[in-house]
Tab-separated table of C-alpha atoms and ligand atoms in Angstrom:
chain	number	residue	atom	x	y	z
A	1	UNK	CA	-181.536	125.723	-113.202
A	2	UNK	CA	-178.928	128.447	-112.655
A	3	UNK	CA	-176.492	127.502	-115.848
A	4	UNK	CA	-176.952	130.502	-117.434
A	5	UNK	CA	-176.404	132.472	-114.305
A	6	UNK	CA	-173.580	130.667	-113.187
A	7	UNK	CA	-172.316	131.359	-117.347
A	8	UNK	CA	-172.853	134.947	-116.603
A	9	UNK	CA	-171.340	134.921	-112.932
A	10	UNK	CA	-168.170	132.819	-114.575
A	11	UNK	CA	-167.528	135.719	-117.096
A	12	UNK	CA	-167.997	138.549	-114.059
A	13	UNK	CA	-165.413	136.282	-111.919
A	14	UNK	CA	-163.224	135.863	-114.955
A	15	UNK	CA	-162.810	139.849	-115.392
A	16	UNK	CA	-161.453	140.406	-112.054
A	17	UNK	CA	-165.097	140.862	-110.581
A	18	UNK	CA	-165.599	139.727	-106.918
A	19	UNK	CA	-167.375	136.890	-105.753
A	20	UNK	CA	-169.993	138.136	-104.697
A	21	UNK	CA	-171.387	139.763	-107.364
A	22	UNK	CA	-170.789	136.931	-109.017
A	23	UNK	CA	-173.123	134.857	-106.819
A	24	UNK	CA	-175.616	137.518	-106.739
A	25	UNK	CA	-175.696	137.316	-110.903
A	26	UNK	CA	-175.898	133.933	-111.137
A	27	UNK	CA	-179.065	134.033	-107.915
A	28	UNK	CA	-180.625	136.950	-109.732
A	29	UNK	CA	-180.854	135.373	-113.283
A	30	UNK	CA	-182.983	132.917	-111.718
A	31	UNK	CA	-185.116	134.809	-109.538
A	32	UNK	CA	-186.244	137.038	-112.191
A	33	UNK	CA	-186.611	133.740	-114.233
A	34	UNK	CA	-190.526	132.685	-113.934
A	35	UNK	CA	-189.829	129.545	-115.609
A	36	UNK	CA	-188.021	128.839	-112.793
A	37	UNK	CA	-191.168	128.305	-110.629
A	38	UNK	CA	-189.388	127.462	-106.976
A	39	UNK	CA	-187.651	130.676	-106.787
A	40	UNK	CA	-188.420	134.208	-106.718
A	41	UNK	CA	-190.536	135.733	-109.449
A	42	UNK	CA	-193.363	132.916	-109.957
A	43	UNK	CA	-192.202	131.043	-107.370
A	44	UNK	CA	-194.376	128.093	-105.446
A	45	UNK	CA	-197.116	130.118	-102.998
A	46	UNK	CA	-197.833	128.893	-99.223
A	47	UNK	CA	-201.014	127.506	-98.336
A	48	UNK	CA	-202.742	130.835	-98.465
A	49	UNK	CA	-201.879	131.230	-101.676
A	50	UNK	CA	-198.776	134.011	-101.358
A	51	UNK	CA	-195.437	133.699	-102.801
A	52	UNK	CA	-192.978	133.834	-99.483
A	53	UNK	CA	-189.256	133.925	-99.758
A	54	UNK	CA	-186.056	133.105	-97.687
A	55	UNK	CA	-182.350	134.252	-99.282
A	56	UNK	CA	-179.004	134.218	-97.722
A	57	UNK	CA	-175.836	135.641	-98.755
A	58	UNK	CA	-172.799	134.862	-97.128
A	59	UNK	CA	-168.719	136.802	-97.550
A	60	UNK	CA	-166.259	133.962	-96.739
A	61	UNK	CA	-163.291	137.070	-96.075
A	62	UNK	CA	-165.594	138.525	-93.069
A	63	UNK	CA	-167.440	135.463	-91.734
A	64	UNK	CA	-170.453	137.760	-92.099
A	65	UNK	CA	-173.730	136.705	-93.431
A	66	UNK	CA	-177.502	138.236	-94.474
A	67	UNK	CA	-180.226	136.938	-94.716
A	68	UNK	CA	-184.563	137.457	-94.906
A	69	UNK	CA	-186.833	134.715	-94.366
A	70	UNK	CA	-190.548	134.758	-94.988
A	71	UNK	CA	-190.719	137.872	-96.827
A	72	UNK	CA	-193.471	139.115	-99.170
A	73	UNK	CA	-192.964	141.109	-102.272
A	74	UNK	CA	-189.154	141.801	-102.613
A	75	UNK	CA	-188.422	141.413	-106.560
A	76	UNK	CA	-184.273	139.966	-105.644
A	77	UNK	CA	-184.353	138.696	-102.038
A	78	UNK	CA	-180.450	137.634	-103.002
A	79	UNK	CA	-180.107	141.545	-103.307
A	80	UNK	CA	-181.677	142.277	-99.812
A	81	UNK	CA	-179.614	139.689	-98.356
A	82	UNK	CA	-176.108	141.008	-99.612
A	83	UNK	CA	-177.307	144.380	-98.238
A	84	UNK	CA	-177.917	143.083	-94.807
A	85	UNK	CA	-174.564	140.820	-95.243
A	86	UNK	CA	-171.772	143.066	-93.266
A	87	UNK	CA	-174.190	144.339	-90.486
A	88	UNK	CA	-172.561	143.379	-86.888
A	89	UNK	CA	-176.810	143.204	-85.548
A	90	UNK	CA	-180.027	143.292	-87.534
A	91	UNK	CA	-178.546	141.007	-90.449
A	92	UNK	CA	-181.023	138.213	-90.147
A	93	UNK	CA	-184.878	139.855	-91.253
A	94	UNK	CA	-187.908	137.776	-91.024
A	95	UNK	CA	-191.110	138.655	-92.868
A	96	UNK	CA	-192.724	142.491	-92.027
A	97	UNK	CA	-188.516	143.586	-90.985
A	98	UNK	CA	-187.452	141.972	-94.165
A	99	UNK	CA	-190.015	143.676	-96.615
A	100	UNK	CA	-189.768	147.126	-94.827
A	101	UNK	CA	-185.698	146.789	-94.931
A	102	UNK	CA	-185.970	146.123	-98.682
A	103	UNK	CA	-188.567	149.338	-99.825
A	104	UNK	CA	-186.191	151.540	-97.582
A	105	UNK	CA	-183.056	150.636	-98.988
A	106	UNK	CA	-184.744	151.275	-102.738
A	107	UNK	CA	-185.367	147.328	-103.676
A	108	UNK	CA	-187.911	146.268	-106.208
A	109	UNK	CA	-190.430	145.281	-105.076
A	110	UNK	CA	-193.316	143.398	-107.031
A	111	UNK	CA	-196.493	140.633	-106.686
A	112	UNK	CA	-194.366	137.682	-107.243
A	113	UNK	CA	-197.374	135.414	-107.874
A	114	UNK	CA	-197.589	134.551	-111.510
A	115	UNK	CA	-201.090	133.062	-113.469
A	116	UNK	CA	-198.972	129.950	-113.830
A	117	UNK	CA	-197.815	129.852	-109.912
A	118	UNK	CA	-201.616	130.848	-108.827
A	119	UNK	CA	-202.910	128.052	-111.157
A	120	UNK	CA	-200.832	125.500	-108.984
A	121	UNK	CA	-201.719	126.598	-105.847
A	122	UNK	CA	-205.454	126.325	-107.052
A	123	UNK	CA	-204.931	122.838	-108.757
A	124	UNK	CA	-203.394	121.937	-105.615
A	125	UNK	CA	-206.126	123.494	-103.080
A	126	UNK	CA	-209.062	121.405	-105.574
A	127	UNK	CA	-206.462	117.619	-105.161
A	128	UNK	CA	-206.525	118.345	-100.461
A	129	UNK	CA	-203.596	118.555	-98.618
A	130	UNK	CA	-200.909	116.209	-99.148
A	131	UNK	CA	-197.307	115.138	-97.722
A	132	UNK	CA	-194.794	117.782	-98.433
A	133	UNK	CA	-192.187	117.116	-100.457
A	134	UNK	CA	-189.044	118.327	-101.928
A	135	UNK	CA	-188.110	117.814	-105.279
A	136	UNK	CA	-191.214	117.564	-107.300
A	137	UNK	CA	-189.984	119.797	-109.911
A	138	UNK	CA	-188.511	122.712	-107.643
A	139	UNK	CA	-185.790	123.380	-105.053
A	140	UNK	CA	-183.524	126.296	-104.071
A	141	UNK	CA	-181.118	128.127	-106.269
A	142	UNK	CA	-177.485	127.979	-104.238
A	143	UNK	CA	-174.363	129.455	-105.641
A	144	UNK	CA	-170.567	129.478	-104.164
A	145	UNK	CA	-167.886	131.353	-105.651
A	146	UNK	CA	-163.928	132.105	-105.307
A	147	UNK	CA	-162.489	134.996	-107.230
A	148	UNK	CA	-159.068	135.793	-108.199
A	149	UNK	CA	-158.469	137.582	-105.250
A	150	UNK	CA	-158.902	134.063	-103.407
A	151	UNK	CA	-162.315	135.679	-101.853
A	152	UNK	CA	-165.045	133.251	-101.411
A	153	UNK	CA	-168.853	133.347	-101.385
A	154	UNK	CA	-172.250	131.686	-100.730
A	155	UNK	CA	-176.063	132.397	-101.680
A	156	UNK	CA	-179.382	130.932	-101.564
A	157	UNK	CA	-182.667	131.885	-102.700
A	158	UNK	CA	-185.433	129.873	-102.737
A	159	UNK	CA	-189.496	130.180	-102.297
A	160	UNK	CA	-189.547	126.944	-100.083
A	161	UNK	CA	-191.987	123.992	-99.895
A	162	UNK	CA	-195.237	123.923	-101.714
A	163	UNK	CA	-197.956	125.043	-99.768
A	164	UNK	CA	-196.047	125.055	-96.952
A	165	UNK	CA	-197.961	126.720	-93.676
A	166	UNK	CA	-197.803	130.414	-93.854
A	167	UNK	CA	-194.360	131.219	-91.746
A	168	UNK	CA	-192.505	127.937	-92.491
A	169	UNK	CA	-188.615	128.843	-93.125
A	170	UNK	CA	-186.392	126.055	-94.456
A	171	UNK	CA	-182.598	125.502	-94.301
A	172	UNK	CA	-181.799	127.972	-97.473
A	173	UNK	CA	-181.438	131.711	-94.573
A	174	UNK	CA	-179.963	129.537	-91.725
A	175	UNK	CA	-176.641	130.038	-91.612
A	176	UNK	CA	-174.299	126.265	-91.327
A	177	UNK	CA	-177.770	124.390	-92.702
A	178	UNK	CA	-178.416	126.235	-95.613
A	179	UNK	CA	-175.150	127.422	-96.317
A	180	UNK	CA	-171.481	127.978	-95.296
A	181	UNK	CA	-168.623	129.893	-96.177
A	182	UNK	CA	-165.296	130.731	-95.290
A	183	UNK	CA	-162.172	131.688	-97.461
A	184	UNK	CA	-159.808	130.023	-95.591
A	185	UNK	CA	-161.630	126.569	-95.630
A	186	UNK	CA	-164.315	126.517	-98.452
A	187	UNK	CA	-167.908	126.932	-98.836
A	188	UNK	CA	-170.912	124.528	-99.216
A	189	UNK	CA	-174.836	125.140	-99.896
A	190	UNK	CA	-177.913	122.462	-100.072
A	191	UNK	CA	-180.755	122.172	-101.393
A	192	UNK	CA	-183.561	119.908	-100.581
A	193	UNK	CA	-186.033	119.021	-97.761
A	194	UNK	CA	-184.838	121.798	-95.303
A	195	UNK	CA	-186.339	120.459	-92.324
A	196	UNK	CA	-183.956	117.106	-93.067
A	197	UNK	CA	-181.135	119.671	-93.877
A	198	UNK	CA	-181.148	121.841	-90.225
A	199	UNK	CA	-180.982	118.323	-88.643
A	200	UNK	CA	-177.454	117.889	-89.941
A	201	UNK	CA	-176.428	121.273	-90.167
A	202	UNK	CA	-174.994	119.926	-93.526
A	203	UNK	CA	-173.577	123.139	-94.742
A	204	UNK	CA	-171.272	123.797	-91.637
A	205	UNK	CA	-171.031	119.835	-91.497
A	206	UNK	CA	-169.173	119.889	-94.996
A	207	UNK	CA	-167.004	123.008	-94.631
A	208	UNK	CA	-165.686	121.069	-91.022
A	209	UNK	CA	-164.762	118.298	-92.937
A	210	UNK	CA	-162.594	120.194	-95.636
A	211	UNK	CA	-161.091	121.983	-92.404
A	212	UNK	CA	-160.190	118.631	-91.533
A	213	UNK	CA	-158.568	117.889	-94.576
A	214	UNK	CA	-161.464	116.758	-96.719
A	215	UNK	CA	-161.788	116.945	-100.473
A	216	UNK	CA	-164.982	118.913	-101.471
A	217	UNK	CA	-166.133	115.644	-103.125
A	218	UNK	CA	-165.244	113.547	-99.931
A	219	UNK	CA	-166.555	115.930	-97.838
A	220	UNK	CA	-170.245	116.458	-99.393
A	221	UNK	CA	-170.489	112.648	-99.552
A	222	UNK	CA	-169.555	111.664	-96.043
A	223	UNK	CA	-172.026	114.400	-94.521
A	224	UNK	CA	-174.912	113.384	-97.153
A	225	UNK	CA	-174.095	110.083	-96.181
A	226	UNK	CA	-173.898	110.246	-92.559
A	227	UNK	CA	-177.164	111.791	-91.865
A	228	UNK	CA	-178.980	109.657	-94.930
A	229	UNK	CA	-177.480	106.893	-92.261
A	230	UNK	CA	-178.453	108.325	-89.227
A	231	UNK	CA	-181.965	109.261	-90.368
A	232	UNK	CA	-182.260	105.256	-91.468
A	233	UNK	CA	-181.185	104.412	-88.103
A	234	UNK	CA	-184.268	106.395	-86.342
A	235	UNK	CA	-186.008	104.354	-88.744
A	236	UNK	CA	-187.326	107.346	-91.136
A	237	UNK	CA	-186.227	107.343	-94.995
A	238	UNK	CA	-182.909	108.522	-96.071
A	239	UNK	CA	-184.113	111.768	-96.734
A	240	UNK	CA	-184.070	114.277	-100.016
A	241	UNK	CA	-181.446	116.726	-99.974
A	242	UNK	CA	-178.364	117.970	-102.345
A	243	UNK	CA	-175.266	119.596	-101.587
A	244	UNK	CA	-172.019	121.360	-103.145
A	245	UNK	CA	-168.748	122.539	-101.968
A	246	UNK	CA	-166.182	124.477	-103.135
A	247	UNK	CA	-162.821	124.739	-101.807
A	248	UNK	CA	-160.953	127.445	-101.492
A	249	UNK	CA	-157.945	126.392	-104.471
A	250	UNK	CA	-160.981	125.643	-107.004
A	251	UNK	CA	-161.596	121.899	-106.352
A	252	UNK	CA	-165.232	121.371	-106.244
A	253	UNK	CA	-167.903	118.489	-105.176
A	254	UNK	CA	-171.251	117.704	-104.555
A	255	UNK	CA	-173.155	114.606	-103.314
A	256	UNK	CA	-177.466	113.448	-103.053
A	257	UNK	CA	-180.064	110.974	-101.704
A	258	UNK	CA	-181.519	111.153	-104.951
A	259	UNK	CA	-181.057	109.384	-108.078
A	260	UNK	CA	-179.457	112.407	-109.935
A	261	UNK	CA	-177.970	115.875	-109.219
A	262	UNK	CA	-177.388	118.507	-111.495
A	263	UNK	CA	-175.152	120.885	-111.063
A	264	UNK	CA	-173.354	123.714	-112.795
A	265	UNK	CA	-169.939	124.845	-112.608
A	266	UNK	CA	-166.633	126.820	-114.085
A	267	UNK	CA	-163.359	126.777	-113.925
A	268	UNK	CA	-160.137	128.927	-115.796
A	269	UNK	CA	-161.319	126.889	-118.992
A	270	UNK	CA	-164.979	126.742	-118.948
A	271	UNK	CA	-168.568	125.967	-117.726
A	272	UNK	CA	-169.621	122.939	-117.610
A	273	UNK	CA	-173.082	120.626	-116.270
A	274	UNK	CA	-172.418	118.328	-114.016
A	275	UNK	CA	-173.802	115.586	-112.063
A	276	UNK	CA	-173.646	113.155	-109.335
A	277	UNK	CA	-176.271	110.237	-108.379
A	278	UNK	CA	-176.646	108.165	-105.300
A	279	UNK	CA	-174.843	105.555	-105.378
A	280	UNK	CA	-173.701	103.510	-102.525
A	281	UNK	CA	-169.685	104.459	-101.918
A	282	UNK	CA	-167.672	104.716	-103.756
A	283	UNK	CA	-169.696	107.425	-105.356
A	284	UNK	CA	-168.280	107.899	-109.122
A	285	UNK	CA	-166.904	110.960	-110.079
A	286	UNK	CA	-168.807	113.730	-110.779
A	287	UNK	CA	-168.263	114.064	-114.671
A	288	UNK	CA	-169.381	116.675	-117.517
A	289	UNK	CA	-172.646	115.652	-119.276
A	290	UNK	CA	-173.283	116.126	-122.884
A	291	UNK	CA	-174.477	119.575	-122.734
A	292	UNK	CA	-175.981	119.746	-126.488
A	293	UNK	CA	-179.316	121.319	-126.087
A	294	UNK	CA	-178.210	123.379	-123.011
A	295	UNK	CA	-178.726	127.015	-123.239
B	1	LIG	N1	-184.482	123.779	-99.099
B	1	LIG	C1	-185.503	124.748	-99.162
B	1	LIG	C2	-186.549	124.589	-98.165
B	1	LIG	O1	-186.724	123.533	-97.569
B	1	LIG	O2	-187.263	125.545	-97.951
C-alpha cells in the first residue's frame, strides 16, 4: 500500500532530505489515501462505529520516540507522533491527551469516517460479531528509513482491528512491538495481529538480532519464526504478522506467517516491490516482482 509514498519518500531521501521526513511522506500519502481503508482517512471504525487511530514515530540518532494511541479525529496521526518524538516526558498520548495535543499544536483535524468505511461497519454490525482478524484486506502502514547522513527512522500508522472494542491499542504505538529503531544497529516495524506481535516484542526482537550480528533478512526470519514456533508450542496457530528491517549500511529484509508479503523499497538505483512468503527455512530471497501495472 505505501509504494507511492515510499516513491515519494525515496526522492526526499535522495535530495539530501532526512529520514524522517521521509518516513513521514511515505505514512502521510497513505493516511490521506481513503482507498487505503486500514489507515487514517477512511480507515476501519471500532465497534461503535468511530474511526480510532494509533501512530508512532521513532529517530534512530536520539533513541527517542512519539507516539498517540486511540485518538479521534487527527487528519496525520504520523504528524502528531513526530511532534511528540523528542519530548524527554509526555511523548506517549492516548485518546482525549492525544486529540487535545494535536488541535493545540495546529494539526488537522477531520471526521475520518468515510460512506465507504461507515458502510462496513454497518454491513458488519447486520453479519454479528465475529473472530477478529488481521489481514482481511487491511493492516498498518510501517516505514523505516536511513538517509545520507547515516540517520535512521521508523513509523507506523494504522486504524487497528475491525471493530475492535472501543480503547483496544495494538502493537503499531508500542515502542520494541510495533517498531524499533536505532542508527547504530538498524530498525524494524510489523504489521499484523498486534496482540500476537507485543507477545514477541518482534520489533526490538529483530533489531537485537542485527546487534548480534544478524542480516536484516536473517534477523526478521528467525524472530517471525521463533514466536510462529513458540505460539505452536502453546498449542495456538502460528499467528498473522509481517515484519521488515533495515540495517543501518542499506541491507534490508522482511519475513511472514502468511502466504505472501508485499513490500516496498529503494535503494541508490531505484524502487522496487518486493516480496517474501512463508516458507519453511530456508526462506528464498526476497526478489523484485514484475511491477507492470504498479502505480
Ligand atoms: N497491527 C495493528 C494492530 O493490531 O492494531
Amino acid at each position: 500500500m505505501c509504494f507511492a509514498g515510499v516513491r515519494d519518500a525515496h526522492a526526499l531521501l535522495m535530495n539530501g532530505a532526512p529520514a524522517g521526513d521521509g518516513v513521514v511522506r511515505a505514512i502521510t500519502a497513505v493516511e490521506d489515501d481513503p482507498a487505503y481503508c486500514s489507515v487514517g482517512y477512511g480507515g476501519l471504525p471500532d465497534r461503535e462505529g468511530r474511526v480510532m487511530t494509533d501512530a508512532a514515530f521513532m529517530d534512530g540518532a536520539g533513541l527517542r520516540m512519539g507516539a498517540v494511541m486511540s485518538a479521534e479525529g487527527i487528519k496525520n496521526p504520523i504528524l502528531a507522533a513526530r511532534l511528540l518524538c523528542g519530548r524527554e516526558t509526555n511523548c506517549l498520548l492516548a485518546g482525549h491527551g492525544a486529540e487535545r495535543f494535536a488541535l493545540e499544536n495546529g494539526l488537522e483535524m477531520r471526521s475520518m469516517l468515510t460512506d465507504p468505511s461507515r458502510a462496513r461497519w454497518l454491513d458488519a454490525l447486520a453479519e454479528g460479531r465475529k473472530k477478529l482478524t488481521a489481514y482481511t484486506g487491511h493492516d498498518t502502514v510501517c516505514v523505516l528509513a536511513l538517509d545520507r547522513e547515516g540517520r535512521m527512522a521508523a513509523g507506523t500508522s494504522t486504524s487497528g482491528l475491525f471493530m475492535k472494542d472501543p480503547g483496544r491499542v495494538g502493537d503499531s504505538p508500542v515502542i520494541g512491538s510495533g517498531f524499533y529503531c536505532d542508527d547504530r544497529y538498524g530498525a524494524a516495524a510489523a504489521t499484523g495481529l498486534g496482540e500476537d506481535i507485543m507477545r514477541g516484542c518482534l520489533s526490538y526482537e529483530i533489531v537485537s538480532l542485527m546487534k548480534r550480528g544478524a542480516s536484516p533478512r536473517d534477523a526478521c526470519r528467525e524472530a517471525v519464526e521463533g514466536l510462529s514456533r513458540r505460539k505452536k508450542e502453546l498449542g495456538e496457530d502460528g499467528g498473522s504478522f509481517s515484519v521488515i528491517a533495515l540495517a543501518p549500511d542499506g541491507r534490508f529484509g522482511a519475513a511472514t506467517t502468511l502466504d505472501l508479503f508485499p513490500f516496498a523499497a529503494g535503494n541508490d538505483v531505484s524502487v522496487a516491490l518486493y516480496c517474501v512468503d512463508f516458507s519453511p527455512a530456508p526462506v528464498r530471497e526476497a526478489r523484485p516482482t514484475d511491477l507492470e501495472g504498479v502505480d
